[in-house]
Amino acid sequence: MSAGPYFADLHIHIGRTETGRPVKITGAKSLTLENILKAAKQPKGLDLIGVIDCHVPEVREEIKALLTAGELVQLDEGGLLYQGEVTLIPGIEMEVYDENCRGPVHLLSYFPDMDALGKFSEWYGGRVSNPHLSTQRVCAEARKVQEKTKELSGMFIPAHVFTPFKSLYGKGVERSLTEVLDPDLIDAVELGLSSDTAMADKISELHRYPFVTNSDAHSLGKMAREYQKLLLESPGFTGLLKALRGEGENRIAANYGLNPKLGKYYTTTCAKCRNPVSNGPCPYCGSHLKTKGVSERIEELADAHSHPARPPYIHQVPLDFLPGLGPKTMGRLLSHFGTEMNILHRVPASALKSVVKPPLSELILKQRSGGLAFEAGGGGKYGRVKNPKPE
């Protein structure tokens, strides 16, 4: 069977259950399971999604109801197919702060079916204070989480590994992931919004792992701000695992992610006023406290003298980052071209220019070719696309 192209975003949160009960406190109220599935199909144009709050009891009941109604269908190779078009990979994000960690670490586990998800949720539920909420701290070592995931034929990925506050390299370890994790039980590494392949490959112990780029969406609009293009023989759980391992014709064809300068933690900033700082006190407010940027942290850890062969990392700028692209213009683009994936990848330049005028059409085309300029973000504030000067 020949492999076909599929777009995948594997880190999407649920904000509320169908009854309105909070799951991800900082998530939008509209971010329900069914709304995520609908938005993945249209307007986003995604083919696979990982929803990482599927452990929640009410969410599991919603999945079962959709299965009973025939809206979701369990695939033989794992994963749940929504309306014949979008594959749901059910997962869970959790926080670990065990005796081996210098700070809290966020971890992702995914499962092929409801049975495996249910068994893991039962194990997890007895080790957290509130199983109804997202990303709870687990009373277990990170290696035990890995082992339990693998016992249930799951997939394990450390999340946004360079984020300053709650991640593997941000706070969790001093130098090496082996301080916290079993290196043989990692299926992939999630880079996060403030790093890319070239930056992460400065760390030699990461060379053995595939990189994934996901949105960590807390609202419907943020879905697919990062994603990957996969070549899969079939779009299910097994196919995804094979792509991460490069088995057969299955592989990651490309990572699409923010230019790291657009991320919230690229630059080291003052922890008080959030202005960029280097050594010494903040020149703006005098504070000695700082939030170390991802770029600085990676340079601290850098030890590699060569880089492995990787899929291309394409600096993708989400449409809502582009100056002048508001809700009305977005609506007009979607009414003409259907999905964001079409606008970002497939629509010919001539068709784009017939719907939106310069300079916006030029900005969309420049983001395809990597021709945009940026002002770097940091300290929890996103970077921005610079408006080009009129020619």
CSV table of N, CA, C and O in Angstrom, one decimal, residues 164 194 260-261 263-270 274-277 291-296 375-381:
chain,number,residue,atom,x,y,z
A,164,PRO,N,10.3,27.2,29.7
A,164,PRO,CA,11.1,27.5,30.9
A,164,PRO,C,10.5,26.9,32.2
A,164,PRO,O,11.3,26.6,33.0
A,194,SER,N,8.9,27.7,20.9
A,194,SER,CA,10.0,28.6,20.8
A,194,SER,C,11.3,28.0,20.4
A,194,SER,O,12.4,28.5,20.6
A,260,PRO,N,10.9,30.3,15.7
A,260,PRO,CA,11.0,30.3,17.2
A,260,PRO,C,10.9,31.7,17.8
A,260,PRO,O,10.5,31.9,18.9
A,261,LYS,N,11.3,32.7,17.0
A,261,LYS,CA,11.2,34.1,17.5
A,261,LYS,C,9.8,34.5,17.8
A,261,LYS,O,9.5,35.5,18.5
A,263,GLY,N,7.7,32.5,19.3
A,263,GLY,CA,7.2,31.9,20.5
A,263,GLY,C,7.3,32.8,21.7
A,263,GLY,O,8.0,33.8,21.7
A,264,LYS,N,6.7,32.4,22.8
A,264,LYS,CA,6.6,33.2,24.0
A,264,LYS,C,7.8,33.2,24.9
A,264,LYS,O,7.9,34.1,25.8
A,265,TYR,N,8.7,32.3,24.6
A,265,TYR,CA,9.9,32.1,25.5
A,265,TYR,C,11.2,32.0,24.8
A,265,TYR,O,12.2,31.5,25.3
A,266,TYR,N,11.3,32.6,23.6
A,266,TYR,CA,12.5,32.5,22.8
A,266,TYR,C,13.7,33.3,23.5
A,266,TYR,O,14.8,32.8,23.6
A,267,THR,N,13.4,34.5,23.9
A,267,THR,CA,14.4,35.5,24.4
A,267,THR,C,14.4,35.5,25.9
A,267,THR,O,13.3,35.4,26.6
A,268,THR,N,15.5,35.6,26.5
A,268,THR,CA,15.6,35.8,28.0
A,268,THR,C,15.1,37.2,28.3
A,268,THR,O,15.5,38.2,27.7
A,269,THR,N,14.2,37.3,29.3
A,269,THR,CA,13.6,38.5,29.7
A,269,THR,C,13.6,38.7,31.2
A,269,THR,O,13.8,37.8,32.0
A,270,CYS,N,13.4,40.0,31.6
A,270,CYS,CA,13.2,40.3,33.0
A,270,CYS,C,12.0,39.7,33.5
A,270,CYS,O,10.9,39.8,32.8
A,274,ARG,N,9.4,42.1,31.9
A,274,ARG,CA,9.4,41.3,30.7
A,274,ARG,C,10.1,41.9,29.5
A,274,ARG,O,10.0,41.5,28.3
A,275,ASN,N,11.0,42.8,29.8
A,275,ASN,CA,11.9,43.4,28.7
A,275,ASN,C,13.1,42.5,28.5
A,275,ASN,O,13.5,41.8,29.5
A,276,PRO,N,13.7,42.4,27.3
A,276,PRO,CA,14.8,41.6,27.1
A,276,PRO,C,16.0,42.0,28.0
A,276,PRO,O,16.3,43.2,28.2
A,277,VAL,N,16.7,41.0,28.5
A,277,VAL,CA,17.9,41.3,29.4
A,277,VAL,C,19.0,40.3,29.0
A,277,VAL,O,18.8,39.3,28.4
A,291,THR,N,13.6,35.4,33.3
A,291,THR,CA,13.1,34.2,32.8
A,291,THR,C,14.0,33.8,31.6
A,291,THR,O,14.1,34.5,30.6
A,292,LYS,N,14.7,32.7,31.8
A,292,LYS,CA,15.7,32.3,30.8
A,292,LYS,C,15.0,31.8,29.5
A,292,LYS,O,14.1,31.0,29.5
A,293,GLY,N,15.4,32.4,28.4
A,293,GLY,CA,14.8,32.1,27.1
A,293,GLY,C,15.3,30.7,26.6
A,293,GLY,O,16.3,30.2,27.0
A,294,VAL,N,14.4,30.1,25.8
A,294,VAL,CA,14.8,28.9,25.2
A,294,VAL,C,16.1,28.9,24.4
A,294,VAL,O,16.9,28.0,24.5
A,295,SER,N,16.3,30.0,23.7
A,295,SER,CA,17.6,30.1,22.9
A,295,SER,C,18.8,30.1,23.8
A,295,SER,O,19.8,29.4,23.5
A,296,GLU,N,18.7,30.7,25.0
A,296,GLU,CA,19.9,30.7,25.9
A,296,GLU,C,20.0,29.3,26.6
A,296,GLU,O,21.1,28.8,26.7
A,375,GLU,N,9.8,40.2,15.2
A,375,GLU,CA,10.3,40.8,16.4
A,375,GLU,C,10.2,39.7,17.5
A,375,GLU,O,9.1,39.1,17.7
A,376,ALA,N,11.3,39.3,18.1
A,376,ALA,CA,11.3,38.1,19.0
A,376,ALA,C,10.4,38.3,20.2
A,376,ALA,O,10.3,39.4,20.8
A,377,GLY,N,9.8,37.2,20.7
A,377,GLY,CA,9.0,37.1,21.9
A,377,GLY,C,9.8,36.6,23.0
A,377,GLY,O,10.9,36.2,22.9
A,378,GLY,N,9.2,36.7,24.2
A,378,GLY,CA,9.9,36.3,25.5
A,378,GLY,C,9.1,36.6,26.7
A,378,GLY,O,8.2,37.5,26.7
A,379,GLY,N,9.4,35.9,27.8
A,379,GLY,CA,8.7,36.2,29.0
A,379,GLY,C,7.2,36.0,29.0
A,379,GLY,O,6.5,36.6,29.8
A,380,GLY,N,6.7,35.1,28.2
A,380,GLY,CA,5.3,34.8,28.1
A,380,GLY,C,4.6,35.7,27.1
A,380,GLY,O,3.3,35.6,27.0
A,381,LYS,N,5.3,36.5,26.3
A,381,LYS,CA,4.7,37.4,25.3
A,381,LYS,C,5.1,36.9,23.9
A,381,LYS,O,6.3,36.7,23.7
